[in-house]
Short mmCIF file of C-alpha atoms in Angstrom, two decimals:
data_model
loop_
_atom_site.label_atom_id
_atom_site.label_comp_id
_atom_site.label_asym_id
_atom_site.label_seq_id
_atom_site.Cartn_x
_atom_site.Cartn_y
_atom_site.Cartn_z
CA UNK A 1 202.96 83.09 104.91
CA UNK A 2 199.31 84.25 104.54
CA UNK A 3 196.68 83.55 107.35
CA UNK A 4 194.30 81.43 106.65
CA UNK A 5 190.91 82.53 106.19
CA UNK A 6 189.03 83.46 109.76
CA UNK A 7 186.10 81.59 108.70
CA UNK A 8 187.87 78.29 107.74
CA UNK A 9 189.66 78.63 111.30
CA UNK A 10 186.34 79.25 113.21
CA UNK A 11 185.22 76.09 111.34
CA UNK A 12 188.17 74.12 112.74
CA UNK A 13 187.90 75.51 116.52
CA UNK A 14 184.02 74.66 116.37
CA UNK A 15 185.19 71.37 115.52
CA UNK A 16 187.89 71.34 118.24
CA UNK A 17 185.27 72.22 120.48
CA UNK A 18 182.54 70.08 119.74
CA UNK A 19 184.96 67.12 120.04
CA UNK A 20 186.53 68.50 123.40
CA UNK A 21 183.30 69.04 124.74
CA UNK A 22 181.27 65.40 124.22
CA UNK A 23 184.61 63.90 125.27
CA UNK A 24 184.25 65.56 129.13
CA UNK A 25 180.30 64.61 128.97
CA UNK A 26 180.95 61.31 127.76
CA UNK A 27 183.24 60.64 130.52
CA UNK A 28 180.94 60.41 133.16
CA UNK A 29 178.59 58.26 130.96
CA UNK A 30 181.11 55.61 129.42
CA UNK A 31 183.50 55.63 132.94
CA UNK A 32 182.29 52.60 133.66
CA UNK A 33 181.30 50.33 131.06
CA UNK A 34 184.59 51.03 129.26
CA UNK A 35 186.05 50.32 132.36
CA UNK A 36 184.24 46.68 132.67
CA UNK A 37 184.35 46.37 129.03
CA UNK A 38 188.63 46.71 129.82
CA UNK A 39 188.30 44.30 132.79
CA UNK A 40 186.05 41.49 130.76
CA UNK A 41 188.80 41.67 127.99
CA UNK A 42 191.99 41.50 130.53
CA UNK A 43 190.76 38.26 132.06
CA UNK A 44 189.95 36.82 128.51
CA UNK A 45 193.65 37.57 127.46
CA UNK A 46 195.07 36.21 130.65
CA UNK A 47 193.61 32.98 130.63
CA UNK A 48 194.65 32.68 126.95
CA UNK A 49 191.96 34.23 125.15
CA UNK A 50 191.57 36.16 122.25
CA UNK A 51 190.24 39.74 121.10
CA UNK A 52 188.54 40.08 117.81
CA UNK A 53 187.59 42.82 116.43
CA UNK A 54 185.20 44.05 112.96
CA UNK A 55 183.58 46.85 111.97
CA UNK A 56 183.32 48.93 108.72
CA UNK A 57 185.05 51.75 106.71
CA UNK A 58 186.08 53.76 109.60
CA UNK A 59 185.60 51.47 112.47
CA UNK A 60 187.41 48.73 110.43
CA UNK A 61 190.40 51.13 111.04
CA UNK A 62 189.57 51.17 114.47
CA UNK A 63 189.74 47.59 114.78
CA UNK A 64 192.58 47.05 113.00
CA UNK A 65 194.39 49.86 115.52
CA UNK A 66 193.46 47.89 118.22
CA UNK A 67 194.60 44.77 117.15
CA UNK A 68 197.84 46.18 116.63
CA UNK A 69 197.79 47.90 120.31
CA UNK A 70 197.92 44.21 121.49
CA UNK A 71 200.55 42.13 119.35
CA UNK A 72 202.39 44.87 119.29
CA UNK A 73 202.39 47.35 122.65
CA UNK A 74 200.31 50.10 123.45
CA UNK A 75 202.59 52.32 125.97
CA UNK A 76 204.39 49.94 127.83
CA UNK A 77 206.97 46.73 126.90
CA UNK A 78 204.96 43.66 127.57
CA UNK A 79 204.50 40.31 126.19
CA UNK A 80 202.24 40.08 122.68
CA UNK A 81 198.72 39.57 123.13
CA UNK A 82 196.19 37.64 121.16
CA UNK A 83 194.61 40.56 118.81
CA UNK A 84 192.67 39.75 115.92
CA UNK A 85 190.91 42.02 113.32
CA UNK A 86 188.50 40.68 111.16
CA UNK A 87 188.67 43.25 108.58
CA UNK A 88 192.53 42.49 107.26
CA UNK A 89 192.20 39.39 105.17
CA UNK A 90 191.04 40.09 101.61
CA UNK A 91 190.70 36.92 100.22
CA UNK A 92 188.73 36.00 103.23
CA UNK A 93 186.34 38.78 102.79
CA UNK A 94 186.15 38.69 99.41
CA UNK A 95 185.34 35.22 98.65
CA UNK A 96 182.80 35.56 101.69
CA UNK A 97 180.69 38.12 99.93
CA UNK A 98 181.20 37.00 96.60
CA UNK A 99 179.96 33.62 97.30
CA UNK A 100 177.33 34.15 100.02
CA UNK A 101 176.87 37.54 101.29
CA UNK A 102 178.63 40.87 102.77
CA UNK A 103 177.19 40.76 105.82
CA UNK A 104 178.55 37.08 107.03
CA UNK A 105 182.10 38.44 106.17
CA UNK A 106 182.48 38.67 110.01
CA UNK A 107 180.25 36.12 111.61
CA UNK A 108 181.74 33.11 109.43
CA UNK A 109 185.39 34.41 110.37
CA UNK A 110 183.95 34.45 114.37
CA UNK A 111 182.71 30.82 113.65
CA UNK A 112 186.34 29.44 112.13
CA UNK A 113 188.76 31.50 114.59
CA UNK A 114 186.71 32.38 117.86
CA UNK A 115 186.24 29.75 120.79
CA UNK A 116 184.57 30.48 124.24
CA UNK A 117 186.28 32.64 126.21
CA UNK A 118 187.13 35.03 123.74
CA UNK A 119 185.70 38.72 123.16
CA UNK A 120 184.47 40.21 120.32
CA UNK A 121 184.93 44.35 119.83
CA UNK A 122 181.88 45.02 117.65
CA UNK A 123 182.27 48.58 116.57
CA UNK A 124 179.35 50.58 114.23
CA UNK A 125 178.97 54.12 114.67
CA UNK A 126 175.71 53.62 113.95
CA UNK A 127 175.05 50.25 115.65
CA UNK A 128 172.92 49.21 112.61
CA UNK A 129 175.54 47.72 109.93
CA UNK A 130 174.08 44.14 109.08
CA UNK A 131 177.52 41.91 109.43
CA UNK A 132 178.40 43.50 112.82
CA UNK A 133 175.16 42.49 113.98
CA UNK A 134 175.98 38.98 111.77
CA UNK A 135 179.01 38.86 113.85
CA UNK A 136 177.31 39.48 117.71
CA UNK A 137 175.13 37.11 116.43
CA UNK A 138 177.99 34.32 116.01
CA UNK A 139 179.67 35.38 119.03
CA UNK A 140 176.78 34.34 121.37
CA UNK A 141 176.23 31.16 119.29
CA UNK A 142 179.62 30.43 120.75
CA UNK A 143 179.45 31.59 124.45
CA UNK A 144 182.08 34.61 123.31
CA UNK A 145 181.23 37.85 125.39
CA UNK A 146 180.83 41.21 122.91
CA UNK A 147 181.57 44.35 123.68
CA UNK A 148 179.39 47.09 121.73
CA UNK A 149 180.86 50.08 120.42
CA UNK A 150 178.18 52.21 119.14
CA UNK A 151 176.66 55.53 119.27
CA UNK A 152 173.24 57.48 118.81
CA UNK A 153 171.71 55.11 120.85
CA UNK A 154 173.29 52.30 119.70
CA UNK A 155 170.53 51.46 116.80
CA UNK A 156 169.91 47.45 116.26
CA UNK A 157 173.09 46.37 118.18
CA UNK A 158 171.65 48.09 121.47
CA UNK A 159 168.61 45.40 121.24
CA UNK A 160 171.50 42.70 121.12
CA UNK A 161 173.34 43.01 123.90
CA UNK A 162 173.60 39.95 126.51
CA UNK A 163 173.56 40.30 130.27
CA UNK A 164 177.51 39.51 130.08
CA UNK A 165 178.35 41.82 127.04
CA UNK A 166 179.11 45.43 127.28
CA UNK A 167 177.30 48.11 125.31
CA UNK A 168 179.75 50.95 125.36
CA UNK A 169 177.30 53.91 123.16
CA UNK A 170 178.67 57.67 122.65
CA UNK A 171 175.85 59.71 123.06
CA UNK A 172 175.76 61.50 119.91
CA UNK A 173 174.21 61.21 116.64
CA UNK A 174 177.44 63.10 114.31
CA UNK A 175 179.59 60.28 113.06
CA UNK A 176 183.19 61.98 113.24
CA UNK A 177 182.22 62.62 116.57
CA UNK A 178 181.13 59.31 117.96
CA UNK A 179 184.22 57.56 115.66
CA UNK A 180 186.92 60.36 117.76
CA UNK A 181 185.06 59.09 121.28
CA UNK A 182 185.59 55.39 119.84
CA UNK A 183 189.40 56.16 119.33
CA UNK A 184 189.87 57.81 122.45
CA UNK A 185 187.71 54.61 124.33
CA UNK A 186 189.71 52.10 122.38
CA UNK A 187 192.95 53.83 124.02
CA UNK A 188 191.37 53.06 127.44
CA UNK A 189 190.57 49.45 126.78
CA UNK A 190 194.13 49.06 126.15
CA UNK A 191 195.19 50.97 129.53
CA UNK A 192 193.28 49.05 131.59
CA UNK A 193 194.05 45.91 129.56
CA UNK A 194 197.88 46.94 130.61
CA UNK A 195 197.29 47.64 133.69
CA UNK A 196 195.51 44.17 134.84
CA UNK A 197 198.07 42.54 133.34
CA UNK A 198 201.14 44.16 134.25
CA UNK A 199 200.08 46.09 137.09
CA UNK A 200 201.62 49.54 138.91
CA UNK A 201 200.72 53.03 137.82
CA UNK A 202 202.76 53.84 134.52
#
């Protein structure tokens, strides 16, 4: 088979190395708010709370993966835990923004389904999109904690953020960046969620 051409593979280890890189800086930055973001939403689940979680395009996926971590497992066998993402139900969101607006597509589902106690994962990249800020918004309304995650300084959410919330921001400004740090950070909430639960070292 043909190589591929040196400049396209120089394009893919700057990549590699630019992700590698912010991941080992960002590790002494986000150590421990991810950590007490982890710990706030291990104590909601055990008392019989409930994780939601929105965001858009990207970070929509995000949620949605770690809604699945918790109904379903993340890497060991466990009971199901209360996951929700906001972002799955069509008819929901479409009838939301066809009738009032996009941006209360989250903070009207956060009014119906959330109750005190509960945490809200409020993921934007940017930390400006309008209905995740809707949705922080709704949370607080209803004494539910929020845990940020952001980047580039965390834009409009940053300015949100209660004494009890979390603001978990990547520090950089490059979107695929910031959404591989979320993925990676997501992956830790649901370690530490494990491990407060379940306990031990596996």
């Amino acid at each position: 088979m043909q190589r591929a051409d040196a400049g396209l593979v120089g394009r893919v280890a700057a990549h590699f190395a630019e992700s590698g890189n912010l991941k080992l800086t960002a590790a002494a930055v986000l150590g421990d708010p991810v950590a007490k973001a982890g710990a706030m939403m291990a104590a909601s689940l055990k008392a019989g709370g409930k994780a939601l979680a929105c965001g858009n395009g990207g970070s929509a996926a995000d949620a949605q993966h770690f809604a699945a971590e918790l109904v379903n497992r993340f890497e060991r066998e466990r009971a199901p835990l209360a996951g929700l993402a906001l972002t799955t139900d069509t008819s929901t969101l479409t009838s939301i923004a066809n009738d009032y607006a996009y941006q209360q597509v989250f903070s009207k589902q956060v009014r119906a389904i959330a109750r005190r106690g509960d945490v809200l994962l409020a993921i934007s990249t940017s930390g400006n999109s309008a209905n995740v800020i809707e949705a922080m918004q709704a949370a607080h309304e209803m004494g539910v904690k929020v845990v940020a995650l952001t980047g580039n300084g965390g834009g409009k959410m940053a300015a949100l953020v209660a004494p009890e919330d979390v603001h978990v921001c990547v520090p950089h400004k490059k979107t695929a960046r910031i959404q591989e740090v979320h993925l990676l950070v997501l992956h830790c909430l649901c370690d530490i969620i494990d491990h407060e639960l379940l306990g031990g070292q596996a």
